[in-house]
Coordinates of C-alpha atoms in Angstrom, one line a residue:
Chain W
M625 CA 126.7 115.5 166.3
T626 CA 124.0 112.9 165.7
L627 CA 120.7 114.2 164.5
T628 CA 117.4 112.4 165.1
L629 CA 114.2 113.5 163.3
T630 CA 110.9 111.9 164.4
N631 CA 107.5 112.4 162.7
I632 CA 108.5 115.6 160.8
A633 CA 105.6 116.7 158.6
K634 CA 104.6 120.0 157.1
T635 CA 101.1 121.1 156.0
F636 CA 101.1 124.5 154.2
P637 CA 98.4 127.0 154.8
G638 CA 95.6 126.0 152.4
G639 CA 96.1 122.3 153.2
T640 CA 98.8 121.2 150.8
K641 CA 101.0 118.5 152.3
G642 CA 104.5 119.7 151.7
L643 CA 106.1 116.9 153.7
L644 CA 104.5 113.6 154.9
P645 CA 105.6 112.3 158.4
T646 CA 109.3 111.5 158.0
D647 CA 111.8 109.9 160.4
L648 CA 115.6 110.2 159.8
E649 CA 118.7 109.4 161.7
I650 CA 122.0 111.1 160.8
A651 CA 125.2 109.8 162.4
K652 CA 128.0 112.0 163.7
G653 CA 130.2 113.3 160.8
E654 CA 127.9 111.9 158.2
I655 CA 127.1 113.7 155.0
L656 CA 123.5 113.0 154.0
S657 CA 122.0 114.3 150.7
L658 CA 118.3 114.9 150.2
L659 CA 117.8 114.2 146.5
G660 CA 114.6 114.7 144.5
P661 CA 112.8 116.7 141.9
S662 CA 111.5 120.2 142.7
G663 CA 108.5 120.2 144.9
C664 CA 109.4 116.9 146.6
G665 CA 109.7 118.4 150.0
K666 CA 113.5 118.3 150.3
S667 CA 114.0 122.0 150.9
T668 CA 111.1 122.1 153.4
L669 CA 112.7 119.3 155.4
L670 CA 116.0 121.2 155.4
R671 CA 114.4 124.4 156.5
I672 CA 112.5 122.6 159.3
I673 CA 115.9 121.2 160.6
A674 CA 117.3 124.8 160.4
G675 CA 114.4 126.2 162.3
L676 CA 113.3 128.5 159.4
E677 CA 110.1 126.6 159.0
T678 CA 107.8 125.2 161.7
P679 CA 106.8 121.5 161.4
D680 CA 103.3 120.3 162.1
A681 CA 102.5 119.4 165.7
G682 CA 104.0 116.1 166.9
A683 CA 107.5 116.6 165.4
R684 CA 110.7 116.1 167.3
I685 CA 114.1 117.3 166.2
V686 CA 116.9 116.2 168.5
F687 CA 120.5 117.4 168.2
D688 CA 122.8 115.1 170.2
G689 CA 120.1 114.2 172.8
E690 CA 118.9 117.8 173.1
D691 CA 115.4 118.5 171.9
V692 CA 115.6 121.7 169.7
T693 CA 112.1 121.5 168.2
Q694 CA 110.9 124.6 170.0
Q695 CA 114.2 126.6 169.5
S696 CA 114.4 129.4 167.0
V697 CA 116.9 129.4 164.2
E698 CA 119.1 131.8 166.1
T699 CA 119.7 129.5 169.0
R700 CA 120.1 126.2 167.2
K701 CA 123.8 126.7 166.4
I702 CA 123.5 125.5 162.9
G703 CA 125.4 126.6 159.8
M704 CA 123.6 127.2 156.6
V705 CA 124.6 127.7 153.0
F706 CA 121.9 129.2 150.9
Q707 CA 121.2 128.7 147.2
S708 CA 121.7 132.4 146.6
Y709 CA 124.5 132.4 149.3
A710 CA 122.7 135.3 151.2
L711 CA 126.1 137.1 151.7
F712 CA 125.8 140.5 153.3
P713 CA 126.7 143.1 150.6
N714 CA 127.5 145.7 153.3
M715 CA 130.4 143.7 154.7
S716 CA 133.7 142.5 153.2
V717 CA 134.6 138.8 152.9
R718 CA 136.2 138.9 156.3
G719 CA 133.2 140.8 157.8
N720 CA 130.8 138.1 156.4
I721 CA 132.9 135.2 157.8
G722 CA 133.4 136.9 161.2
Y723 CA 129.7 137.9 161.6
G724 CA 128.6 134.8 163.5
L725 CA 131.6 135.0 165.8
K726 CA 130.8 138.7 166.5
I727 CA 127.2 137.8 167.4
Q728 CA 128.6 135.3 169.9
G729 CA 130.5 138.2 171.5
L730 CA 134.0 136.7 171.2
P731 CA 137.0 138.9 171.8
K732 CA 138.3 140.5 168.6
A733 CA 141.6 138.6 168.8
D734 CA 139.8 135.3 168.9
I735 CA 137.5 136.3 166.0
D736 CA 140.5 137.3 163.9
R737 CA 142.3 134.1 164.6
R738 CA 139.3 131.9 163.8
V739 CA 138.4 133.9 160.6
N740 CA 142.0 133.6 159.3
E741 CA 141.9 129.8 159.9
V742 CA 138.7 129.4 157.9
I743 CA 139.9 131.8 155.2
A744 CA 143.1 129.7 154.7
L745 CA 141.2 126.4 154.7
C746 CA 138.7 127.7 152.1
R747 CA 141.6 129.3 150.0
L748 CA 140.2 132.8 150.3
T749 CA 143.4 134.5 151.6
D750 CA 143.8 136.6 148.5
Y751 CA 140.2 137.9 148.7
A752 CA 139.8 138.4 152.4
D753 CA 139.4 142.2 152.3
R754 CA 137.4 142.4 149.1
A755 CA 133.8 143.4 148.8
I756 CA 131.3 140.7 148.1
T757 CA 130.1 142.3 144.9
V758 CA 133.4 141.9 143.1
L759 CA 133.7 138.1 143.8
S760 CA 133.0 135.4 141.2
G761 CA 130.3 132.8 141.7
G762 CA 132.7 130.1 142.9
Q763 CA 134.4 132.5 145.3
R764 CA 131.0 133.6 146.7
Q765 CA 130.2 129.9 147.2
R766 CA 133.4 129.4 149.3
V767 CA 132.7 132.5 151.3
A768 CA 129.2 131.3 152.1
L769 CA 130.7 128.0 153.3
A770 CA 133.4 129.7 155.3
R771 CA 130.8 132.0 156.9
A772 CA 128.6 129.1 157.9
M773 CA 131.6 127.1 159.3
A774 CA 133.4 129.8 161.2
P775 CA 131.2 129.7 164.3
R776 CA 131.7 125.9 164.5
P777 CA 128.1 124.9 164.0
R778 CA 126.6 121.6 165.3
V779 CA 125.4 120.7 161.9
L780 CA 125.9 122.2 158.4
L781 CA 122.8 122.6 156.2
L782 CA 123.3 123.3 152.5
D783 CA 120.4 124.2 150.2
E784 CA 121.3 123.5 146.5
P785 CA 124.8 125.0 147.2
L786 CA 126.0 124.5 143.6
S787 CA 123.0 125.2 141.5
A788 CA 123.7 128.9 141.0
L789 CA 127.0 128.1 139.2
D790 CA 127.6 127.2 135.6
A791 CA 128.0 123.5 134.6
A792 CA 131.9 123.5 134.3
L793 CA 132.4 125.2 137.6
R794 CA 129.8 123.0 139.3
G795 CA 131.7 119.9 138.5
Q796 CA 135.0 121.3 139.9
L797 CA 133.4 122.8 143.0
R798 CA 131.6 119.5 143.7
D799 CA 134.9 117.8 144.3
E800 CA 136.2 120.7 146.3
L801 CA 133.1 120.8 148.5
R802 CA 133.4 117.1 149.2
L803 CA 137.0 117.6 150.3
L804 CA 136.2 120.6 152.5
L805 CA 133.3 118.9 154.2
R806 CA 135.5 115.9 155.0
Q807 CA 138.2 118.2 156.3
F808 CA 135.8 120.0 158.6
G809 CA 134.5 116.6 159.7
I810 CA 131.1 118.1 160.2
T811 CA 127.7 116.4 160.2
A812 CA 126.1 117.8 157.0
I813 CA 122.8 117.7 155.2
F814 CA 122.6 119.0 151.7
V815 CA 119.7 119.3 149.3
T816 CA 120.1 118.8 145.6
H817 CA 118.1 117.8 142.5
D818 CA 121.3 116.6 140.8
Q819 CA 121.9 112.9 141.2
D820 CA 125.6 113.2 140.2
E821 CA 126.1 115.8 142.9
A822 CA 124.4 113.7 145.6
M823 CA 126.4 110.5 144.6
A824 CA 129.7 112.4 144.5
I825 CA 129.4 114.2 147.9
A826 CA 127.2 112.2 150.2
D827 CA 127.8 109.2 152.4
R828 CA 124.1 108.4 152.2
V829 CA 121.4 109.7 149.9
A830 CA 117.7 110.0 150.8
V831 CA 115.7 110.0 147.5
M832 CA 112.5 112.0 148.0
S833 CA 109.3 112.0 146.0
L834 CA 105.9 113.6 146.6
G835 CA 106.7 114.7 150.2
E836 CA 108.3 111.5 151.5
V837 CA 111.6 109.6 151.5
A838 CA 111.3 106.9 148.8
Q839 CA 114.5 105.2 149.8
I840 CA 117.6 105.9 151.8
G841 CA 121.0 104.3 151.4
T842 CA 124.6 104.6 150.1
P843 CA 124.9 105.8 146.5
E844 CA 126.0 102.3 145.5
A845 CA 123.1 100.6 147.3
L846 CA 120.6 102.9 145.6
Y847 CA 122.1 102.3 142.3
R848 CA 122.3 98.5 142.6
N849 CA 119.1 97.9 144.5
P850 CA 116.5 100.6 143.9
A851 CA 113.4 100.1 145.9
T852 CA 110.9 101.6 143.4
G853 CA 110.8 102.5 139.7
F854 CA 111.0 106.2 140.7
V855 CA 114.3 105.6 142.5
A856 CA 115.7 103.6 139.6
R857 CA 114.7 106.4 137.2
F858 CA 116.1 109.2 139.3
V859 CA 119.3 107.4 140.3
G860 CA 121.1 106.0 137.3
D861 CA 118.5 106.9 134.7
A862 CA 116.8 103.5 134.4
M863 CA 114.4 103.3 131.4
P864 CA 111.0 101.4 131.7
L865 CA 110.4 98.5 129.3
P866 CA 106.7 98.7 128.7
G867 CA 105.2 95.5 127.4
R868 CA 102.9 92.5 128.3
I869 CA 104.2 90.4 131.2
E870 CA 103.3 86.7 131.2
G871 CA 104.9 84.9 134.1
D872 CA 108.7 85.2 133.6
Q873 CA 108.4 86.4 130.0
L874 CA 108.2 90.1 128.9
H875 CA 106.6 90.6 125.4
L876 CA 108.0 93.7 123.9
Q877 CA 107.2 95.3 120.5
G878 CA 110.6 94.0 119.2
G879 CA 110.7 90.5 120.8
V880 CA 110.4 88.5 123.9
L881 CA 112.7 88.8 127.0
N882 CA 113.2 86.1 129.6
L883 CA 112.9 87.5 133.1
P884 CA 114.8 86.0 136.1
E885 CA 111.5 85.7 138.0
P886 CA 107.7 86.0 137.4
A887 CA 106.9 89.7 137.3
D888 CA 103.1 89.9 137.0
G889 CA 101.8 93.3 138.2
K890 CA 105.3 94.7 138.4
E891 CA 107.4 97.1 136.3
V892 CA 110.6 96.1 134.4
L893 CA 113.4 98.7 133.9
V894 CA 116.8 98.6 132.3
R895 CA 119.8 101.0 132.2
A896 CA 121.4 102.1 129.0
E897 CA 124.8 100.5 129.9
D898 CA 123.1 97.1 130.3
I899 CA 121.7 96.9 126.7
R900 CA 124.0 94.9 124.4
I901 CA 124.2 94.9 120.7
D902 CA 124.2 91.2 120.0
P903 CA 123.5 89.6 116.5
T904 CA 121.9 86.6 118.3
G905 CA 119.8 88.8 120.7
P906 CA 116.1 88.2 121.0
I907 CA 115.0 91.8 120.4
T908 CA 115.0 93.8 117.1
A909 CA 115.4 97.6 117.0
R910 CA 116.2 100.3 114.5
V911 CA 118.9 102.9 115.0
E912 CA 117.4 106.4 115.2
A913 CA 120.4 108.5 116.1
V914 CA 123.9 108.1 117.2
T915 CA 125.8 110.5 119.5
F916 CA 129.5 110.3 120.0
L917 CA 130.5 111.0 123.6
G918 CA 134.2 110.4 123.5
T919 CA 134.5 107.2 125.6
H920 CA 131.4 105.7 124.1
Y921 CA 128.5 106.2 121.6
R922 CA 124.9 106.8 122.8
I923 CA 122.5 105.1 120.4
A924 CA 118.8 106.0 120.3
L925 CA 116.7 103.0 119.3
A926 CA 113.2 102.7 118.1
G927 CA 110.9 99.7 117.6
A928 CA 112.1 97.7 120.6
T929 CA 109.5 99.2 122.9
E930 CA 106.7 101.8 122.5
G931 CA 108.9 104.5 123.8
P932 CA 112.5 105.4 122.9
L933 CA 115.4 103.3 124.3
F934 CA 119.0 104.3 124.6
A935 CA 122.0 102.0 124.6
L936 CA 125.6 102.8 125.3
H937 CA 128.2 101.3 123.0
S938 CA 131.9 101.5 123.3
G939 CA 134.2 100.6 120.4
L940 CA 135.8 102.2 117.5
S941 CA 132.7 102.5 115.4
A942 CA 128.9 102.3 115.9
A943 CA 125.9 101.5 113.8
K944 CA 124.5 104.1 111.4
P945 CA 121.0 105.6 111.7
G946 CA 118.4 103.5 109.9
E947 CA 120.3 100.2 110.4
N948 CA 118.4 97.4 112.1
L949 CA 120.1 95.7 115.1
R950 CA 119.4 92.9 117.5
L951 CA 119.7 93.5 121.2
S952 CA 120.1 91.4 124.3
I953 CA 119.8 92.2 128.0
A954 CA 121.2 89.9 130.6
A955 CA 118.4 88.7 132.9
E956 CA 120.2 89.7 136.1
S957 CA 120.6 93.3 135.0
L958 CA 116.9 93.8 134.6
L959 CA 115.3 95.8 137.4
I960 CA 111.9 94.3 138.5
L961 CA 110.2 96.7 140.8
P962 CA 106.8 97.4 142.2
K963 CA 104.7 99.8 140.2
G964 CA 104.0 103.3 141.4
G965 CA 105.9 106.4 142.2
T966 CA 106.0 109.4 140.0
T967 CA 107.5 110.2 136.6
Chain M
M1323 CA 120.4 171.9 108.6
K1324 CA 121.9 169.6 111.1
S1325 CA 123.3 172.5 113.1
L1326 CA 119.9 174.1 113.2
T1327 CA 118.2 171.0 114.6
R1328 CA 120.8 171.0 117.3
S1329 CA 120.8 174.7 118.1
I1330 CA 117.0 175.1 118.4
P1331 CA 116.7 173.0 121.5
M1332 CA 119.7 174.8 122.9
V1333 CA 118.2 178.2 122.3
V1334 CA 114.9 177.1 123.9
T1335 CA 116.8 175.7 126.9
L1336 CA 118.8 179.0 127.3
L1337 CA 115.6 181.0 127.1
A1338 CA 113.9 178.9 129.7
C1339 CA 116.9 179.3 132.0
A1340 CA 116.9 183.1 131.4
F1341 CA 113.2 183.2 132.2
L1342 CA 113.9 181.6 135.6
F1343 CA 117.3 183.2 136.3
I1344 CA 116.7 186.8 135.5
P1345 CA 114.2 187.5 138.3
I1346 CA 116.4 185.6 140.8
M1347 CA 119.5 187.6 139.8
Q1348 CA 117.5 190.8 140.0
S1349 CA 116.3 189.8 143.5
V1350 CA 119.9 189.0 144.6
L1351 CA 121.2 192.3 143.2
A1352 CA 118.4 194.2 144.9
G1353 CA 119.5 192.7 148.2
L1354 CA 123.1 193.9 147.6
T1355 CA 122.5 197.5 146.2
V1356 CA 122.3 200.5 148.5
N1357 CA 119.1 201.8 146.9
Y1358 CA 117.2 199.5 144.5
F1359 CA 115.2 202.4 142.9
R1360 CA 118.4 204.3 142.0
G1361 CA 119.9 201.0 140.7
L1362 CA 123.5 199.8 140.8
S1363 CA 124.8 203.3 140.5
S1364 CA 123.9 203.8 144.2
G1365 CA 126.6 201.2 145.0
L1366 CA 126.9 197.7 146.5
T1367 CA 126.5 197.0 150.2
L1368 CA 126.2 194.1 152.7
K1369 CA 124.2 196.3 155.0
W1370 CA 120.9 194.7 154.2
V1371 CA 122.2 191.2 154.7
G1372 CA 123.5 192.3 158.1
Q1373 CA 120.1 193.7 159.0
V1374 CA 118.4 190.4 157.9
W1375 CA 120.7 188.6 160.3
Q1376 CA 119.9 191.0 163.1
L1377 CA 116.1 190.7 162.6
Y1378 CA 115.6 187.1 161.5
S1379 CA 118.6 185.0 162.8
S1380 CA 116.2 183.4 165.3
S1381 CA 114.0 182.3 162.3
I1382 CA 117.1 180.7 160.6
F1383 CA 118.0 178.8 163.8
L1384 CA 114.4 177.7 164.4
S1385 CA 114.2 176.3 160.8
I1386 CA 117.5 174.4 161.1
W1387 CA 116.4 173.1 164.5
L1388 CA 113.0 172.1 163.2
A1389 CA 114.5 170.4 160.1
L1390 CA 116.9 168.4 162.3
A1391 CA 114.2 167.4 164.8
C1392 CA 112.0 166.5 161.8
L1393 CA 114.8 164.3 160.4
V1394 CA 115.2 162.5 163.7
V1395 CA 111.5 161.8 164.0
T1396 CA 111.1 160.7 160.3
L1397 CA 114.2 158.4 160.8
I1398 CA 112.7 156.8 163.9
L1399 CA 109.3 156.4 162.4
G1400 CA 110.0 156.1 158.6
V1401 CA 112.8 153.5 158.4
P1402 CA 111.1 150.8 160.6
A1403 CA 107.9 151.6 158.7
A1404 CA 109.6 151.0 155.4
Y1405 CA 111.1 147.9 156.7
A1406 CA 107.8 146.5 157.9
L1407 CA 106.2 147.3 154.5
A1408 CA 109.1 145.7 152.6
R1409 CA 108.9 142.5 154.7
N1410 CA 105.1 142.1 154.4
P1411 CA 104.2 142.9 150.8
G1412 CA 100.5 142.6 150.1
R1413 CA 97.3 144.5 149.9
A1414 CA 97.3 145.8 153.5
S1415 CA 100.8 147.1 153.0
R1416 CA 99.8 148.9 149.8
I1417 CA 96.9 150.6 151.5
L1418 CA 99.1 151.6 154.4
E1419 CA 101.7 153.0 152.1
E1420 CA 99.0 155.1 150.4
L1421 CA 97.7 156.3 153.7
I1422 CA 101.2 157.5 154.7
S1423 CA 101.4 159.3 151.4
L1424 CA 98.1 161.1 151.8
P1425 CA 99.5 164.3 153.2
L1426 CA 101.2 164.8 149.8
A1427 CA 97.9 165.2 148.1
I1428 CA 96.1 167.2 150.8
P1429 CA 96.9 170.9 150.8
G1430 CA 99.1 172.0 153.7
L1431 CA 96.4 174.5 154.6
A1432 CA 93.9 171.7 155.2
I1433 CA 96.3 169.7 157.3
A1434 CA 97.2 172.8 159.3
L1435 CA 93.5 173.6 159.9
A1436 CA 92.9 170.0 161.1
L1437 CA 95.8 170.2 163.5
L1438 CA 94.6 173.6 164.8
Q1439 CA 91.1 172.3 165.3
L1440 CA 92.3 169.2 167.2
Y1441 CA 95.1 170.6 169.3
G1442 CA 94.7 174.4 169.0
S1443 CA 93.0 174.7 172.4
Y1444 CA 96.0 173.1 174.2
H1445 CA 97.7 176.4 174.7
G1446 CA 101.2 175.2 175.9
F1447 CA 101.4 172.8 172.9
R1448 CA 99.9 175.4 170.4
T1449 CA 102.7 177.9 171.1
H1450 CA 105.5 175.3 171.3
W1451 CA 107.8 174.6 168.4
S1452 CA 106.9 170.9 168.5
F1453 CA 103.4 171.9 167.2
I1454 CA 105.0 173.0 163.9
L1455 CA 107.2 169.9 164.0
I1456 CA 104.1 167.6 163.9
G1457 CA 103.0 169.3 160.7
H1458 CA 106.5 169.0 159.2
V1459 CA 106.7 165.3 160.1
L1460 CA 103.3 164.6 158.5
Y1461 CA 104.4 166.3 155.4
T1462 CA 107.9 164.8 155.0
L1463 CA 107.3 161.2 156.4
P1464 CA 106.1 159.8 153.1
F1465 CA 109.4 160.9 151.4
M1466 CA 111.5 159.0 154.0
V1467 CA 109.3 155.9 153.8
R1468 CA 109.2 155.8 150.0
S1469 CA 112.9 156.5 149.5
T1470 CA 113.9 153.8 152.0
L1471 CA 111.3 151.3 150.7
S1472 CA 112.5 151.7 147.1
V1473 CA 116.0 150.6 148.0
L1474 CA 114.8 147.8 150.3
A1475 CA 112.5 146.5 147.5
T1476 CA 115.6 145.7 145.4
I1477 CA 117.2 143.5 148.1
D1478 CA 116.4 139.9 148.9
L1479 CA 115.7 140.9 152.5
T1480 CA 114.1 137.6 153.6
T1481 CA 117.1 135.5 152.6
L1482 CA 119.7 138.0 153.9
E1483 CA 117.9 138.0 157.3
E1484 CA 117.6 134.2 157.3
G1485 CA 121.4 134.1 156.7
A1486 CA 121.9 136.4 159.6
A1487 CA 119.5 134.5 161.8
S1488 CA 121.3 131.2 161.0
L1489 CA 124.5 132.8 162.4
G1490 CA 122.7 133.6 165.6
A1491 CA 121.5 137.2 165.0
G1492 CA 118.2 138.2 166.7
P1493 CA 115.6 140.6 165.1
L1494 CA 117.2 143.8 166.5
R1495 CA 120.7 142.9 165.4
R1496 CA 119.4 141.9 162.0
F1497 CA 117.7 145.3 161.7
F1498 CA 120.8 147.3 162.6
D1499 CA 123.5 145.0 161.1
I1500 CA 121.8 144.0 157.8
V1501 CA 118.7 146.1 157.0
V1502 CA 119.9 149.6 157.9
P1503 CA 123.3 149.4 156.2
N1504 CA 121.9 147.9 153.0
A1505 CA 119.1 150.6 152.9
L1506 CA 121.6 153.4 153.6
P1507 CA 121.5 155.0 150.1
G1508 CA 117.7 155.2 150.3
I1509 CA 117.8 156.5 153.9
L1510 CA 120.4 159.2 152.9
A1511 CA 118.4 160.4 149.9
G1512 CA 115.3 160.4 152.1
A1513 CA 117.1 162.3 154.9
L1514 CA 118.2 165.1 152.5
T1515 CA 114.8 165.4 151.0
V1516 CA 113.2 165.7 154.5
V1517 CA 115.6 168.4 155.6
T1518 CA 115.2 170.4 152.4
L1519 CA 111.4 170.2 152.4
S1520 CA 111.2 171.0 156.1
I1521 CA 113.4 174.1 155.7
G1522 CA 111.4 175.3 152.7
E1523 CA 107.9 174.4 153.9
F1524 CA 105.6 177.5 153.9
N1525 CA 101.9 176.6 153.5
L1526 CA 101.5 174.5 156.6
T1527 CA 104.0 176.5 158.7
W1528 CA 102.4 179.8 157.9
M1529 CA 99.1 178.5 159.4
L1530 CA 100.7 177.0 162.4
H1531 CA 103.3 179.7 163.4
T1532 CA 102.9 182.2 166.2
P1533 CA 104.7 185.7 166.3
Y1534 CA 107.4 184.1 168.4
L1535 CA 107.8 181.0 166.1
K1536 CA 108.7 182.2 162.6
T1537 CA 110.6 179.8 160.4
L1538 CA 112.8 180.8 157.5
P1539 CA 110.1 181.0 154.8
V1540 CA 107.5 182.5 157.1
G1541 CA 110.1 185.2 158.0
L1542 CA 110.7 185.8 154.3
A1543 CA 107.0 186.4 153.7
D1544 CA 107.0 188.7 156.8
S1545 CA 110.0 190.7 155.5
Y1546 CA 108.4 191.3 152.1
A1547 CA 105.2 192.4 153.8
S1548 CA 106.7 194.8 156.4
M1549 CA 110.4 195.7 155.4
R1550 CA 111.9 197.7 152.6
L1551 CA 112.4 195.8 149.4
E1552 CA 116.3 195.7 149.8
V1553 CA 115.9 193.8 153.2
A1554 CA 113.4 191.3 151.8
S1555 CA 115.7 190.7 148.8
A1556 CA 118.7 190.2 151.0
Y1557 CA 116.6 187.7 152.9
T1558 CA 116.0 185.8 149.6
L1559 CA 119.8 185.7 149.2
V1560 CA 120.3 184.2 152.6
F1561 CA 117.6 181.7 151.9
F1562 CA 119.3 180.7 148.7
V1563 CA 122.7 180.2 150.4
I1564 CA 121.1 177.8 152.9
I1565 CA 118.8 175.9 150.5
V1566 CA 120.9 175.5 147.3
P1567 CA 123.7 173.3 148.8
L1568 CA 121.0 171.1 150.4
L1569 CA 119.2 170.8 147.1
M1570 CA 122.4 169.8 145.4
A1571 CA 123.3 167.2 148.1
M1572 CA 119.7 165.8 147.7
Q1573 CA 120.2 165.4 143.9
W1574 CA 123.5 163.7 144.5
A1575 CA 122.1 161.3 147.1
S1576 CA 119.1 160.4 145.0
A1577 CA 121.4 159.7 142.0
R1578 CA 123.5 157.5 144.2
A1579 CA 120.5 155.6 145.5
Q1580 CA 119.4 155.0 141.9
R1581 CA 122.8 153.7 141.0
N1582 CA 122.8 151.4 143.9
M1583 CA 119.5 149.8 142.8
Q1584 CA 120.9 148.8 139.4

């Protein structure tokens, strides 16, 4: 199903703008992630698509050519996975998964067949007749997905589906969720504040900030060509290099960097992996702390800029805290972006 | 020393129990002896119990009928009311909850007088059992509402309902498929409280009853006033047999509802 959103905005009672007018187009079978910090409007947008929240006048939500803006959540034929899963404690796993089909009034044989299919696909066969209360977090997450998928919804909406799980499980379920969504072949929108999660699961990511979409694109495009400093910081943890810009030169506390183009009035950022330890480099810095992370060291540096700076270093040994180093940054790896955006 | 600190509370407890139990046992025995003034030596008999049944069985059935009718009405009014209060927490809801609870603080006598003043002149209604039912519902409704509400307050009702709605369930289906089953422990505890209170209610009922509409406790008062002591005591025994199992079931259901909330 293709999904077309036009002029979706939300003003909360009291006048707060939760969401500024937003247009989005989601292709059939595409998985789109709404990524952003809390309060950026991503959940509001998802709830408006679901029909759980009413947008301001003038909005249009179109599912495959059908205008559903005035339809209630019950009639939109969506599937939704909630952050807290919202599983019904008074029903078994099977009861939860079959509930949507029961509402549709399907014959019992059809319900059973469809429920068994989804249970097998989500690897829940061993738990089918258990109570919800005895399941682990990961199992509950799969039941929530199975329940949303069983009635064959037109679009699947997921609201922070992994955030209730602990870190180790989250990583594992992230890959599992991606595989399952691809297997179902469904158009899906999922909300997250975790950039790794968005990059791993989504075909396209819409980075949101202060109630609007800051940039939308494939994970790779966002990483390589962020449109604003906010996107660069949020996707790939770019660090700002605060200093005085004079044409194509950036004067930092620890030295002068040559820029690929004049950058007056703009902001210069760099990623940790693009900072090189180079005895002939133009910038001096002092090592503050070194963290060993297995494949590489993460070195905290002071004195190069006003704020802290981190560099990644792979090799068999790293500098010691207190040592002075010289750094270089290749001109083409610097991100020169318009100022503005948050954090 | 240690055994003393342990045994003193035990002795106090036993004394308190004895204080309560001895009059009850005496009453029960009085209902079973041939002649109370001659004591147990006169022999044991079920004659008085039989007489109670003959004279007051209509009171017993009326009380059971009233209790069940009261239960139906409080279920129909109380569960949706509790649901509405749980879904709309806020000042207005708090005030409404207090209003529903008001009959607990006002003496039954006052409520009965108010009812008589307002409806006493409608003769057909005044002499109908539903007149007493109104009083019982006023008195027991807060127990049903509070018991149901306390369980609903522990459930993330909004999200559960949103989950059901996203699967296509309309408001009525959500109420019966999600709200009621998850509130069941509270509803059950409330239901047993309502039945027990309705069967035992005296103040209000005594004011509202007519000679042809005597409930179980009103009959009890009547038997003490106009029958020989053995009959009245046998009546107490019958009352006990009906009310004690209900009380125990009520305790069990409340404990279960409490457990469910944790």
